mmCIF file of the N, C-alpha and C atoms, coordinates in Angstrom:
data_MODEL
# 
_entry.id   MODEL 
# 
loop_
_atom_site.group_PDB 
_atom_site.id 
_atom_site.type_symbol 
_atom_site.label_atom_id 
_atom_site.label_alt_id 
_atom_site.label_comp_id 
_atom_site.label_asym_id 
_atom_site.label_entity_id 
_atom_site.label_seq_id 
_atom_site.pdbx_PDB_ins_code 
_atom_site.Cartn_x 
_atom_site.Cartn_y 
_atom_site.Cartn_z 
_atom_site.occupancy 
_atom_site.B_iso_or_equiv 
_atom_site.pdbx_formal_charge 
_atom_site.auth_seq_id 
_atom_site.auth_comp_id 
_atom_site.auth_asym_id 
_atom_site.auth_atom_id 
_atom_site.pdbx_PDB_model_num 
ATOM 1   N N  . GLY A 1 1  ? -30.156 -243.696 -28.592 1.00 0.00 ? 1  GLY A N  1 
ATOM 2   C CA . GLY A 1 1  ? -30.300 -244.949 -28.402 1.00 0.00 ? 1  GLY A CA 1 
ATOM 3   C C  . GLY A 1 1  ? -31.699 -245.525 -28.089 1.00 0.00 ? 1  GLY A C  1 
ATOM 4   N N  . CYS A 1 2  ? -31.782 -246.765 -27.491 1.00 0.00 ? 2  CYS A N  1 
ATOM 5   C CA . CYS A 1 2  ? -33.053 -247.419 -27.545 1.00 0.00 ? 2  CYS A CA 1 
ATOM 6   C C  . CYS A 1 2  ? -33.185 -247.896 -26.098 1.00 0.00 ? 2  CYS A C  1 
ATOM 7   N N  . ILE A 1 3  ? -34.285 -247.956 -25.529 1.00 0.00 ? 3  ILE A N  1 
ATOM 8   C CA . ILE A 1 3  ? -34.389 -248.479 -24.137 1.00 0.00 ? 3  ILE A CA 1 
ATOM 9   C C  . ILE A 1 3  ? -35.196 -249.951 -24.172 1.00 0.00 ? 3  ILE A C  1 
ATOM 10  N N  . VAL A 1 4  ? -34.431 -250.986 -23.817 1.00 0.00 ? 4  VAL A N  1 
ATOM 11  C CA . VAL A 1 4  ? -35.015 -252.440 -23.879 1.00 0.00 ? 4  VAL A CA 1 
ATOM 12  C C  . VAL A 1 4  ? -34.964 -252.889 -22.665 1.00 0.00 ? 4  VAL A C  1 
ATOM 13  N N  . ASP A 1 5  ? -35.983 -253.496 -21.874 1.00 0.00 ? 5  ASP A N  1 
ATOM 14  C CA . ASP A 1 5  ? -35.839 -254.257 -20.635 1.00 0.00 ? 5  ASP A CA 1 
ATOM 15  C C  . ASP A 1 5  ? -35.211 -253.199 -19.689 1.00 0.00 ? 5  ASP A C  1 
ATOM 16  N N  . GLY A 1 6  ? -35.560 -251.768 -19.734 1.00 0.00 ? 6  GLY A N  1 
ATOM 17  C CA . GLY A 1 6  ? -35.052 -250.956 -18.855 1.00 0.00 ? 6  GLY A CA 1 
ATOM 18  C C  . GLY A 1 6  ? -33.586 -250.574 -18.890 1.00 0.00 ? 6  GLY A C  1 
ATOM 19  N N  . LYS A 1 7  ? -33.078 -250.896 -19.979 1.00 0.00 ? 7  LYS A N  1 
ATOM 20  C CA . LYS A 1 7  ? -31.513 -250.761 -20.246 1.00 0.00 ? 7  LYS A CA 1 
ATOM 21  C C  . LYS A 1 7  ? -31.307 -249.975 -21.438 1.00 0.00 ? 7  LYS A C  1 
ATOM 22  N N  . LEU A 1 8  ? -30.453 -248.909 -21.414 1.00 0.00 ? 8  LEU A N  1 
ATOM 23  C CA . LEU A 1 8  ? -30.179 -248.051 -22.719 1.00 0.00 ? 8  LEU A CA 1 
ATOM 24  C C  . LEU A 1 8  ? -29.045 -248.813 -23.412 1.00 0.00 ? 8  LEU A C  1 
ATOM 25  N N  . TYR A 1 9  ? -29.415 -248.965 -24.866 1.00 0.00 ? 9  TYR A N  1 
ATOM 26  C CA . TYR A 1 9  ? -28.718 -249.592 -25.886 1.00 0.00 ? 9  TYR A CA 1 
ATOM 27  C C  . TYR A 1 9  ? -28.339 -248.611 -26.806 1.00 0.00 ? 9  TYR A C  1 
ATOM 28  N N  . PRO A 1 10 ? -27.230 -248.367 -27.479 1.00 0.00 ? 10 PRO A N  1 
ATOM 29  C CA . PRO A 1 10 ? -26.733 -247.667 -28.554 1.00 0.00 ? 10 PRO A CA 1 
ATOM 30  C C  . PRO A 1 10 ? -27.479 -248.064 -29.818 1.00 0.00 ? 10 PRO A C  1 
ATOM 31  N N  . PHE A 1 11 ? -27.570 -247.144 -30.824 1.00 0.00 ? 11 PHE A N  1 
ATOM 32  C CA . PHE A 1 11 ? -28.253 -247.585 -32.280 1.00 0.00 ? 11 PHE A CA 1 
ATOM 33  C C  . PHE A 1 11 ? -27.297 -248.474 -32.740 1.00 0.00 ? 11 PHE A C  1 
ATOM 34  N N  . GLY A 1 12 ? -28.144 -249.717 -33.429 1.00 0.00 ? 12 GLY A N  1 
ATOM 35  C CA . GLY A 1 12 ? -27.456 -250.665 -33.996 1.00 0.00 ? 12 GLY A CA 1 
ATOM 36  C C  . GLY A 1 12 ? -27.944 -251.934 -33.663 1.00 0.00 ? 12 GLY A C  1 
ATOM 37  N N  . GLN A 1 13 ? -27.425 -253.069 -33.735 1.00 0.00 ? 13 GLN A N  1 
ATOM 38  C CA . GLN A 1 13 ? -27.860 -254.412 -33.493 1.00 0.00 ? 13 GLN A CA 1 
ATOM 39  C C  . GLN A 1 13 ? -27.570 -254.640 -32.024 1.00 0.00 ? 13 GLN A C  1 
ATOM 40  N N  . ILE A 1 14 ? -28.532 -255.289 -31.275 1.00 0.00 ? 14 ILE A N  1 
ATOM 41  C CA . ILE A 1 14 ? -28.532 -255.707 -29.874 1.00 0.00 ? 14 ILE A CA 1 
ATOM 42  C C  . ILE A 1 14 ? -28.546 -257.179 -30.109 1.00 0.00 ? 14 ILE A C  1 
ATOM 43  N N  . GLU A 1 15 ? -27.342 -257.982 -29.791 1.00 0.00 ? 15 GLU A N  1 
ATOM 44  C CA . GLU A 1 15 ? -27.330 -259.316 -30.072 1.00 0.00 ? 15 GLU A CA 1 
ATOM 45  C C  . GLU A 1 15 ? -28.291 -260.168 -29.165 1.00 0.00 ? 15 GLU A C  1 
ATOM 46  N N  . ARG A 1 16 ? -28.379 -259.792 -27.721 1.00 0.00 ? 16 ARG A N  1 
ATOM 47  C CA . ARG A 1 16 ? -29.179 -260.489 -26.845 1.00 0.00 ? 16 ARG A CA 1 
ATOM 48  C C  . ARG A 1 16 ? -29.418 -259.486 -25.574 1.00 0.00 ? 16 ARG A C  1 
ATOM 49  N N  . THR A 1 17 ? -30.703 -259.412 -25.281 1.00 0.00 ? 17 THR A N  1 
ATOM 50  C CA . THR A 1 17 ? -31.142 -258.748 -24.221 1.00 0.00 ? 17 THR A CA 1 
ATOM 51  C C  . THR A 1 17 ? -31.339 -259.518 -23.064 1.00 0.00 ? 17 THR A C  1 
ATOM 52  N N  . LYS A 1 18 ? -31.596 -259.083 -21.830 1.00 0.00 ? 18 LYS A N  1 
ATOM 53  C CA . LYS A 1 18 ? -31.507 -259.876 -20.645 1.00 0.00 ? 18 LYS A CA 1 
ATOM 54  C C  . LYS A 1 18 ? -32.827 -260.834 -20.535 1.00 0.00 ? 18 LYS A C  1 
ATOM 55  N N  . ASN A 1 19 ? -33.656 -260.519 -21.506 1.00 0.00 ? 19 ASN A N  1 
ATOM 56  C CA . ASN A 1 19 ? -35.006 -261.367 -21.611 1.00 0.00 ? 19 ASN A CA 1 
ATOM 57  C C  . ASN A 1 19 ? -34.955 -262.205 -22.664 1.00 0.00 ? 19 ASN A C  1 
ATOM 58  N N  . CYS A 1 20 ? -33.762 -262.186 -23.468 1.00 0.00 ? 20 CYS A N  1 
ATOM 59  C CA . CYS A 1 20 ? -33.614 -263.223 -24.582 1.00 0.00 ? 20 CYS A CA 1 
ATOM 60  C C  . CYS A 1 20 ? -34.141 -262.715 -25.971 1.00 0.00 ? 20 CYS A C  1 
ATOM 61  N N  . PHE A 1 21 ? -33.970 -261.381 -26.248 1.00 0.00 ? 21 PHE A N  1 
ATOM 62  C CA . PHE A 1 21 ? -34.453 -260.895 -27.507 1.00 0.00 ? 21 PHE A CA 1 
ATOM 63  C C  . PHE A 1 21 ? -33.293 -260.281 -28.172 1.00 0.00 ? 21 PHE A C  1 
ATOM 64  N N  . ARG A 1 22 ? -33.434 -260.485 -29.694 1.00 0.00 ? 22 ARG A N  1 
ATOM 65  C CA . ARG A 1 22 ? -32.263 -259.899 -30.348 1.00 0.00 ? 22 ARG A CA 1 
ATOM 66  C C  . ARG A 1 22 ? -33.141 -258.549 -31.011 1.00 0.00 ? 22 ARG A C  1 
ATOM 67  N N  . CYS A 1 23 ? -32.542 -257.448 -31.075 1.00 0.00 ? 23 CYS A N  1 
ATOM 68  C CA . CYS A 1 23 ? -33.340 -256.236 -31.486 1.00 0.00 ? 23 CYS A CA 1 
ATOM 69  C C  . CYS A 1 23 ? -32.314 -255.349 -32.454 1.00 0.00 ? 23 CYS A C  1 
ATOM 70  N N  . SER A 1 24 ? -32.942 -254.709 -33.067 1.00 0.00 ? 24 SER A N  1 
ATOM 71  C CA . SER A 1 24 ? -32.458 -253.703 -34.083 1.00 0.00 ? 24 SER A CA 1 
ATOM 72  C C  . SER A 1 24 ? -32.929 -252.273 -33.631 1.00 0.00 ? 24 SER A C  1 
ATOM 73  N N  . CYS A 1 25 ? -31.917 -251.484 -33.275 1.00 0.00 ? 25 CYS A N  1 
ATOM 74  C CA . CYS A 1 25 ? -32.305 -250.059 -32.822 1.00 0.00 ? 25 CYS A CA 1 
ATOM 75  C C  . CYS A 1 25 ? -31.946 -248.989 -33.667 1.00 0.00 ? 25 CYS A C  1 
ATOM 76  N N  . SER A 1 26 ? -32.967 -248.062 -34.075 1.00 0.00 ? 26 SER A N  1 
ATOM 77  C CA . SER A 1 26 ? -32.511 -246.954 -34.900 1.00 0.00 ? 26 SER A CA 1 
ATOM 78  C C  . SER A 1 26 ? -33.026 -245.752 -34.587 1.00 0.00 ? 26 SER A C  1 
ATOM 79  N N  . PRO A 1 27 ? -32.558 -244.553 -34.998 1.00 0.00 ? 27 PRO A N  1 
ATOM 80  C CA . PRO A 1 27 ? -33.427 -243.318 -34.482 1.00 0.00 ? 27 PRO A CA 1 
ATOM 81  C C  . PRO A 1 27 ? -35.113 -243.303 -34.684 1.00 0.00 ? 27 PRO A C  1 
ATOM 82  N N  . SER A 1 28 ? -35.361 -244.033 -35.513 1.00 0.00 ? 28 SER A N  1 
ATOM 83  C CA . SER A 1 28 ? -36.931 -243.986 -35.804 1.00 0.00 ? 28 SER A CA 1 
ATOM 84  C C  . SER A 1 28 ? -37.555 -245.241 -35.509 1.00 0.00 ? 28 SER A C  1 
ATOM 85  N N  . SER A 1 29 ? -36.774 -246.253 -35.091 1.00 0.00 ? 29 SER A N  1 
ATOM 86  C CA . SER A 1 29 ? -37.641 -247.556 -34.934 1.00 0.00 ? 29 SER A CA 1 
ATOM 87  C C  . SER A 1 29 ? -36.965 -248.335 -33.974 1.00 0.00 ? 29 SER A C  1 
ATOM 88  N N  . LEU A 1 30 ? -37.345 -249.591 -33.484 1.00 0.00 ? 30 LEU A N  1 
ATOM 89  C CA . LEU A 1 30 ? -37.002 -250.443 -32.610 1.00 0.00 ? 30 LEU A CA 1 
ATOM 90  C C  . LEU A 1 30 ? -37.713 -251.666 -32.960 1.00 0.00 ? 30 LEU A C  1 
ATOM 91  N N  . SER A 1 31 ? -37.112 -252.891 -33.447 1.00 0.00 ? 31 SER A N  1 
ATOM 92  C CA . SER A 1 31 ? -37.768 -254.102 -33.739 1.00 0.00 ? 31 SER A CA 1 
ATOM 93  C C  . SER A 1 31 ? -36.951 -255.265 -33.147 1.00 0.00 ? 31 SER A C  1 
ATOM 94  N N  . CYS A 1 32 ? -37.786 -256.104 -32.432 1.00 0.00 ? 32 CYS A N  1 
ATOM 95  C CA . CYS A 1 32 ? -37.133 -257.252 -31.740 1.00 0.00 ? 32 CYS A CA 1 
ATOM 96  C C  . CYS A 1 32 ? -37.728 -258.616 -32.106 1.00 0.00 ? 32 CYS A C  1 
ATOM 97  N N  . CYS A 1 33 ? -36.993 -259.506 -31.945 1.00 0.00 ? 33 CYS A N  1 
ATOM 98  C CA . CYS A 1 33 ? -37.495 -261.008 -32.273 1.00 0.00 ? 33 CYS A CA 1 
ATOM 99  C C  . CYS A 1 33 ? -36.776 -261.826 -31.159 1.00 0.00 ? 33 CYS A C  1 
ATOM 100 N N  . SER A 1 34 ? -37.619 -262.804 -30.655 1.00 0.00 ? 34 SER A N  1 
ATOM 101 C CA . SER A 1 34 ? -37.199 -263.634 -29.661 1.00 0.00 ? 34 SER A CA 1 
ATOM 102 C C  . SER A 1 34 ? -36.090 -264.698 -30.178 1.00 0.00 ? 34 SER A C  1 
ATOM 103 N N  . LEU A 1 35 ? -35.170 -265.096 -29.336 1.00 0.00 ? 35 LEU A N  1 
ATOM 104 C CA . LEU A 1 35 ? -34.226 -265.974 -29.517 1.00 0.00 ? 35 LEU A CA 1 
ATOM 105 C C  . LEU A 1 35 ? -34.589 -267.407 -29.125 1.00 0.00 ? 35 LEU A C  1 
ATOM 106 N N  . PHE A 1 36 ? -35.734 -267.548 -28.831 1.00 0.00 ? 36 PHE A N  1 
ATOM 107 C CA . PHE A 1 36 ? -36.053 -268.829 -28.349 1.00 0.00 ? 36 PHE A CA 1 
ATOM 108 C C  . PHE A 1 36 ? -37.529 -269.339 -29.102 1.00 0.00 ? 36 PHE A C  1 
ATOM 109 N N  . HIS A 1 37 ? -37.727 -270.652 -29.041 1.00 0.00 ? 37 HIS A N  1 
ATOM 110 C CA . HIS A 1 37 ? -38.828 -271.208 -29.694 1.00 0.00 ? 37 HIS A CA 1 
ATOM 111 C C  . HIS A 1 37 ? -39.805 -271.736 -28.428 1.00 0.00 ? 37 HIS A C  1 
ATOM 112 N N  . THR A 1 38 ? -40.912 -271.665 -28.495 1.00 0.00 ? 38 THR A N  1 
ATOM 113 C CA . THR A 1 38 ? -41.957 -272.320 -27.504 1.00 0.00 ? 38 THR A CA 1 
ATOM 114 C C  . THR A 1 38 ? -42.358 -273.763 -27.867 1.00 0.00 ? 38 THR A C  1 
ATOM 115 N N  . PRO A 1 39 ? -42.004 -274.534 -26.818 1.00 0.00 ? 39 PRO A N  1 
ATOM 116 C CA . PRO A 1 39 ? -42.418 -275.939 -27.250 1.00 0.00 ? 39 PRO A CA 1 
ATOM 117 C C  . PRO A 1 39 ? -43.945 -276.156 -26.979 1.00 0.00 ? 39 PRO A C  1 
ATOM 118 N N  . ILE A 1 40 ? -44.376 -277.122 -28.191 1.00 0.00 ? 40 ILE A N  1 
ATOM 119 C CA . ILE A 1 40 ? -45.914 -277.053 -28.069 1.00 0.00 ? 40 ILE A CA 1 
ATOM 120 C C  . ILE A 1 40 ? -46.193 -278.606 -28.015 1.00 0.00 ? 40 ILE A C  1 
ATOM 121 N N  . GLY A 1 41 ? -45.321 -279.386 -28.626 1.00 0.00 ? 41 GLY A N  1 
ATOM 122 C CA . GLY A 1 41 ? -45.646 -280.983 -28.696 1.00 0.00 ? 41 GLY A CA 1 
ATOM 123 C C  . GLY A 1 41 ? -44.670 -281.595 -27.858 1.00 0.00 ? 41 GLY A C  1 
ATOM 124 N N  . TYR A 1 42 ? -45.195 -282.160 -26.690 1.00 0.00 ? 42 TYR A N  1 
ATOM 125 C CA . TYR A 1 42 ? -44.460 -282.864 -25.752 1.00 0.00 ? 42 TYR A CA 1 
ATOM 126 C C  . TYR A 1 42 ? -45.753 -283.489 -24.640 1.00 0.00 ? 42 TYR A C  1 
ATOM 127 N N  . ASP A 1 43 ? -45.161 -284.191 -23.994 1.00 0.00 ? 43 ASP A N  1 
ATOM 128 C CA . ASP A 1 43 ? -46.272 -284.950 -22.785 1.00 0.00 ? 43 ASP A CA 1 
ATOM 129 C C  . ASP A 1 43 ? -46.668 -284.106 -22.013 1.00 0.00 ? 43 ASP A C  1 
ATOM 130 N N  . LYS A 1 44 ? -47.743 -283.327 -22.266 1.00 0.00 ? 44 LYS A N  1 
ATOM 131 C CA . LYS A 1 44 ? -48.255 -282.273 -21.201 1.00 0.00 ? 44 LYS A CA 1 
ATOM 132 C C  . LYS A 1 44 ? -48.671 -282.905 -19.807 1.00 0.00 ? 44 LYS A C  1 
ATOM 133 N N  . GLU A 1 45 ? -49.059 -284.065 -19.862 1.00 0.00 ? 45 GLU A N  1 
ATOM 134 C CA . GLU A 1 45 ? -49.449 -284.761 -18.588 1.00 0.00 ? 45 GLU A CA 1 
ATOM 135 C C  . GLU A 1 45 ? -48.245 -284.933 -17.680 1.00 0.00 ? 45 GLU A C  1 
ATOM 136 N N  . ASN A 1 46 ? -47.196 -285.294 -18.181 1.00 0.00 ? 46 ASN A N  1 
ATOM 137 C CA . ASN A 1 46 ? -46.149 -285.908 -17.324 1.00 0.00 ? 46 ASN A CA 1 
ATOM 138 C C  . ASN A 1 46 ? -45.000 -284.915 -17.266 1.00 0.00 ? 46 ASN A C  1 
ATOM 139 N N  . CYS A 1 47 ? -45.034 -283.764 -18.078 1.00 0.00 ? 47 CYS A N  1 
ATOM 140 C CA . CYS A 1 47 ? -43.796 -282.805 -18.139 1.00 0.00 ? 47 CYS A CA 1 
ATOM 141 C C  . CYS A 1 47 ? -44.263 -281.530 -18.104 1.00 0.00 ? 47 CYS A C  1 
ATOM 142 N N  . LYS A 1 48 ? -43.492 -280.504 -17.855 1.00 0.00 ? 48 LYS A N  1 
ATOM 143 C CA . LYS A 1 48 ? -43.694 -279.044 -17.763 1.00 0.00 ? 48 LYS A CA 1 
ATOM 144 C C  . LYS A 1 48 ? -42.607 -278.302 -18.208 1.00 0.00 ? 48 LYS A C  1 
ATOM 145 N N  . VAL A 1 49 ? -42.808 -277.119 -18.673 1.00 0.00 ? 49 VAL A N  1 
ATOM 146 C CA . VAL A 1 49 ? -41.979 -276.176 -19.515 1.00 0.00 ? 49 VAL A CA 1 
ATOM 147 C C  . VAL A 1 49 ? -41.308 -275.292 -18.375 1.00 0.00 ? 49 VAL A C  1 
ATOM 148 N N  . VAL A 1 50 ? -40.040 -275.026 -18.427 1.00 0.00 ? 50 VAL A N  1 
ATOM 149 C CA . VAL A 1 50 ? -39.476 -274.156 -17.540 1.00 0.00 ? 50 VAL A CA 1 
ATOM 150 C C  . VAL A 1 50 ? -38.575 -273.362 -18.587 1.00 0.00 ? 50 VAL A C  1 
ATOM 151 N N  . PHE A 1 51 ? -38.504 -271.629 -18.331 1.00 0.00 ? 51 PHE A N  1 
ATOM 152 C CA . PHE A 1 51 ? -37.794 -271.104 -19.268 1.00 0.00 ? 51 PHE A CA 1 
ATOM 153 C C  . PHE A 1 51 ? -36.428 -270.996 -18.469 1.00 0.00 ? 51 PHE A C  1 
ATOM 154 N N  . ASN A 1 52 ? -35.298 -271.207 -19.305 1.00 0.00 ? 52 ASN A N  1 
ATOM 155 C CA . ASN A 1 52 ? -33.928 -271.122 -19.164 1.00 0.00 ? 52 ASN A CA 1 
ATOM 156 C C  . ASN A 1 52 ? -33.114 -269.973 -19.410 1.00 0.00 ? 52 ASN A C  1 
ATOM 157 N N  . LYS A 1 53 ? -33.023 -268.921 -18.821 1.00 0.00 ? 53 LYS A N  1 
ATOM 158 C CA . LYS A 1 53 ? -32.675 -267.564 -19.143 1.00 0.00 ? 53 LYS A CA 1 
ATOM 159 C C  . LYS A 1 53 ? -31.014 -267.654 -19.523 1.00 0.00 ? 53 LYS A C  1 
ATOM 160 N N  . GLU A 1 54 ? -30.348 -268.660 -18.998 1.00 0.00 ? 54 GLU A N  1 
ATOM 161 C CA . GLU A 1 54 ? -29.060 -268.814 -19.242 1.00 0.00 ? 54 GLU A CA 1 
ATOM 162 C C  . GLU A 1 54 ? -28.829 -269.200 -20.861 1.00 0.00 ? 54 GLU A C  1 
ATOM 163 N N  . SER A 1 55 ? -29.828 -270.040 -21.396 1.00 0.00 ? 55 SER A N  1 
ATOM 164 C CA . SER A 1 55 ? -29.459 -270.683 -22.757 1.00 0.00 ? 55 SER A CA 1 
ATOM 165 C C  . SER A 1 55 ? -30.642 -269.842 -23.700 1.00 0.00 ? 55 SER A C  1 
ATOM 166 N N  . CYS A 1 56 ? -31.325 -269.078 -23.093 1.00 0.00 ? 56 CYS A N  1 
ATOM 167 C CA . CYS A 1 56 ? -32.536 -268.468 -23.869 1.00 0.00 ? 56 CYS A CA 1 
ATOM 168 C C  . CYS A 1 56 ? -33.264 -269.647 -24.625 1.00 0.00 ? 56 CYS A C  1 
ATOM 169 N N  . ASN A 1 57 ? -33.800 -270.476 -23.785 1.00 0.00 ? 57 ASN A N  1 
ATOM 170 C CA . ASN A 1 57 ? -34.446 -271.526 -24.271 1.00 0.00 ? 57 ASN A CA 1 
ATOM 171 C C  . ASN A 1 57 ? -35.439 -272.025 -23.216 1.00 0.00 ? 57 ASN A C  1 
ATOM 172 N N  . TYR A 1 58 ? -36.536 -272.843 -23.715 1.00 0.00 ? 58 TYR A N  1 
ATOM 173 C CA . TYR A 1 58 ? -37.433 -273.382 -22.881 1.00 0.00 ? 58 TYR A CA 1 
ATOM 174 C C  . TYR A 1 58 ? -36.884 -274.916 -22.606 1.00 0.00 ? 58 TYR A C  1 
ATOM 175 N N  . ASP A 1 59 ? -36.783 -275.266 -21.394 1.00 0.00 ? 59 ASP A N  1 
ATOM 176 C CA . ASP A 1 59 ? -36.517 -276.776 -20.876 1.00 0.00 ? 59 ASP A CA 1 
ATOM 177 C C  . ASP A 1 59 ? -37.791 -277.254 -20.747 1.00 0.00 ? 59 ASP A C  1 
ATOM 178 N N  . VAL A 1 60 ? -37.851 -278.584 -21.247 1.00 0.00 ? 60 VAL A N  1 
ATOM 179 C CA . VAL A 1 60 ? -39.192 -279.421 -20.906 1.00 0.00 ? 60 VAL A CA 1 
ATOM 180 C C  . VAL A 1 60 ? -38.585 -280.713 -20.014 1.00 0.00 ? 60 VAL A C  1 
ATOM 181 N N  . VAL A 1 61 ? -39.145 -280.519 -18.872 1.00 0.00 ? 61 VAL A N  1 
ATOM 182 C CA . VAL A 1 61 ? -38.707 -281.605 -17.861 1.00 0.00 ? 61 VAL A CA 1 
ATOM 183 C C  . VAL A 1 61 ? -39.954 -282.279 -17.219 1.00 0.00 ? 61 VAL A C  1 
ATOM 184 N N  . ASN A 1 62 ? -39.524 -283.495 -16.705 1.00 0.00 ? 62 ASN A N  1 
ATOM 185 C CA . ASN A 1 62 ? -40.470 -284.283 -15.946 1.00 0.00 ? 62 ASN A CA 1 
ATOM 186 C C  . ASN A 1 62 ? -41.157 -283.655 -14.763 1.00 0.00 ? 62 ASN A C  1 
ATOM 187 N N  . ARG A 1 63 ? -42.401 -283.557 -14.643 1.00 0.00 ? 63 ARG A N  1 
ATOM 188 C CA . ARG A 1 63 ? -43.111 -283.027 -13.406 1.00 0.00 ? 63 ARG A CA 1 
ATOM 189 C C  . ARG A 1 63 ? -42.496 -283.502 -12.138 1.00 0.00 ? 63 ARG A C  1 
ATOM 190 N N  . HIS A 1 64 ? -42.381 -284.808 -11.999 1.00 0.00 ? 64 HIS A N  1 
ATOM 191 C CA . HIS A 1 64 ? -41.936 -285.290 -10.554 1.00 0.00 ? 64 HIS A CA 1 
ATOM 192 C C  . HIS A 1 64 ? -40.439 -285.427 -10.406 1.00 0.00 ? 64 HIS A C  1 
ATOM 193 N N  . ASN A 1 65 ? -39.618 -285.274 -11.692 1.00 0.00 ? 65 ASN A N  1 
ATOM 194 C CA . ASN A 1 65 ? -38.334 -285.462 -11.539 1.00 0.00 ? 65 ASN A CA 1 
ATOM 195 C C  . ASN A 1 65 ? -37.501 -284.419 -12.590 1.00 0.00 ? 65 ASN A C  1 
ATOM 196 N N  . PRO A 1 66 ? -37.595 -282.926 -12.119 1.00 0.00 ? 66 PRO A N  1 
ATOM 197 C CA . PRO A 1 66 ? -37.046 -281.885 -12.851 1.00 0.00 ? 66 PRO A CA 1 
ATOM 198 C C  . PRO A 1 66 ? -35.668 -282.378 -13.467 1.00 0.00 ? 66 PRO A C  1 
ATOM 199 N N  . SER A 1 67 ? -34.984 -282.975 -12.955 1.00 0.00 ? 67 SER A N  1 
ATOM 200 C CA . SER A 1 67 ? -33.649 -283.336 -13.755 1.00 0.00 ? 67 SER A CA 1 
ATOM 201 C C  . SER A 1 67 ? -33.645 -284.214 -14.919 1.00 0.00 ? 67 SER A C  1 
ATOM 202 N N  . GLU A 1 68 ? -34.938 -284.849 -15.149 1.00 0.00 ? 68 GLU A N  1 
ATOM 203 C CA . GLU A 1 68 ? -35.141 -285.717 -16.287 1.00 0.00 ? 68 GLU A CA 1 
ATOM 204 C C  . GLU A 1 68 ? -35.545 -284.807 -17.392 1.00 0.00 ? 68 GLU A C  1 
ATOM 205 N N  . GLU A 1 69 ? -35.109 -284.808 -18.567 1.00 0.00 ? 69 GLU A N  1 
ATOM 206 C CA . GLU A 1 69 ? -35.801 -283.936 -19.595 1.00 0.00 ? 69 GLU A CA 1 
ATOM 207 C C  . GLU A 1 69 ? -36.783 -284.774 -20.447 1.00 0.00 ? 69 GLU A C  1 
ATOM 208 N N  . CYS A 1 70 ? -37.703 -284.248 -20.957 1.00 0.00 ? 70 CYS A N  1 
ATOM 209 C CA . CYS A 1 70 ? -38.695 -284.922 -21.749 1.00 0.00 ? 70 CYS A CA 1 
ATOM 210 C C  . CYS A 1 70 ? -38.420 -284.488 -23.331 1.00 0.00 ? 70 CYS A C  1 
ATOM 211 N N  . PHE A 1 71 ? -39.043 -285.596 -24.182 1.00 0.00 ? 71 PHE A N  1 
ATOM 212 C CA . PHE A 1 71 ? -38.856 -285.242 -25.569 1.00 0.00 ? 71 PHE A CA 1 
ATOM 213 C C  . PHE A 1 71 ? -39.881 -284.411 -25.942 1.00 0.00 ? 71 PHE A C  1 
ATOM 214 N N  . VAL A 1 72 ? -39.318 -283.407 -26.720 1.00 0.00 ? 72 VAL A N  1 
ATOM 215 C CA . VAL A 1 72 ? -40.179 -282.347 -27.361 1.00 0.00 ? 72 VAL A CA 1 
ATOM 216 C C  . VAL A 1 72 ? -40.044 -282.629 -28.942 1.00 0.00 ? 72 VAL A C  1 
ATOM 217 N N  . TYR A 1 73 ? -41.189 -282.731 -29.517 1.00 0.00 ? 73 TYR A N  1 
ATOM 218 C CA . TYR A 1 73 ? -41.330 -283.131 -30.889 1.00 0.00 ? 73 TYR A CA 1 
ATOM 219 C C  . TYR A 1 73 ? -41.886 -281.998 -31.851 1.00 0.00 ? 73 TYR A C  1 
ATOM 220 N N  . SER A 1 74 ? -42.282 -280.788 -31.286 1.00 0.00 ? 74 SER A N  1 
ATOM 221 C CA . SER A 1 74 ? -42.372 -279.470 -31.960 1.00 0.00 ? 74 SER A CA 1 
ATOM 222 C C  . SER A 1 74 ? -42.420 -278.400 -31.141 1.00 0.00 ? 74 SER A C  1 
ATOM 223 N N  . ARG A 1 75 ? -41.896 -277.349 -31.666 1.00 0.00 ? 75 ARG A N  1 
ATOM 224 C CA . ARG A 1 75 ? -41.829 -275.901 -31.177 1.00 0.00 ? 75 ARG A CA 1 
ATOM 225 C C  . ARG A 1 75 ? -42.399 -274.845 -32.294 1.00 0.00 ? 75 ARG A C  1 
ATOM 226 N N  . VAL A 1 76 ? -42.541 -273.861 -31.686 1.00 0.00 ? 76 VAL A N  1 
ATOM 227 C CA . VAL A 1 76 ? -43.153 -272.478 -32.501 1.00 0.00 ? 76 VAL A CA 1 
ATOM 228 C C  . VAL A 1 76 ? -42.437 -271.447 -32.038 1.00 0.00 ? 76 VAL A C  1 
# 
């Protein structure tokens, strides 16, 4: 198997690791890609980015009122 984030997985597809990656594990290789997209286009002065492990996504929220979401117009 393969060890990802300190956990042993059997060979094959790993749908989601605890750090939000999808991986392919074989006897000769391990390749992973993220399940999330990083926000780059938002109001950086009034908003902040917070990683949400539950949804495997970045939330962009108001700096002064984190319960209020900010509009994101681009992600990478």
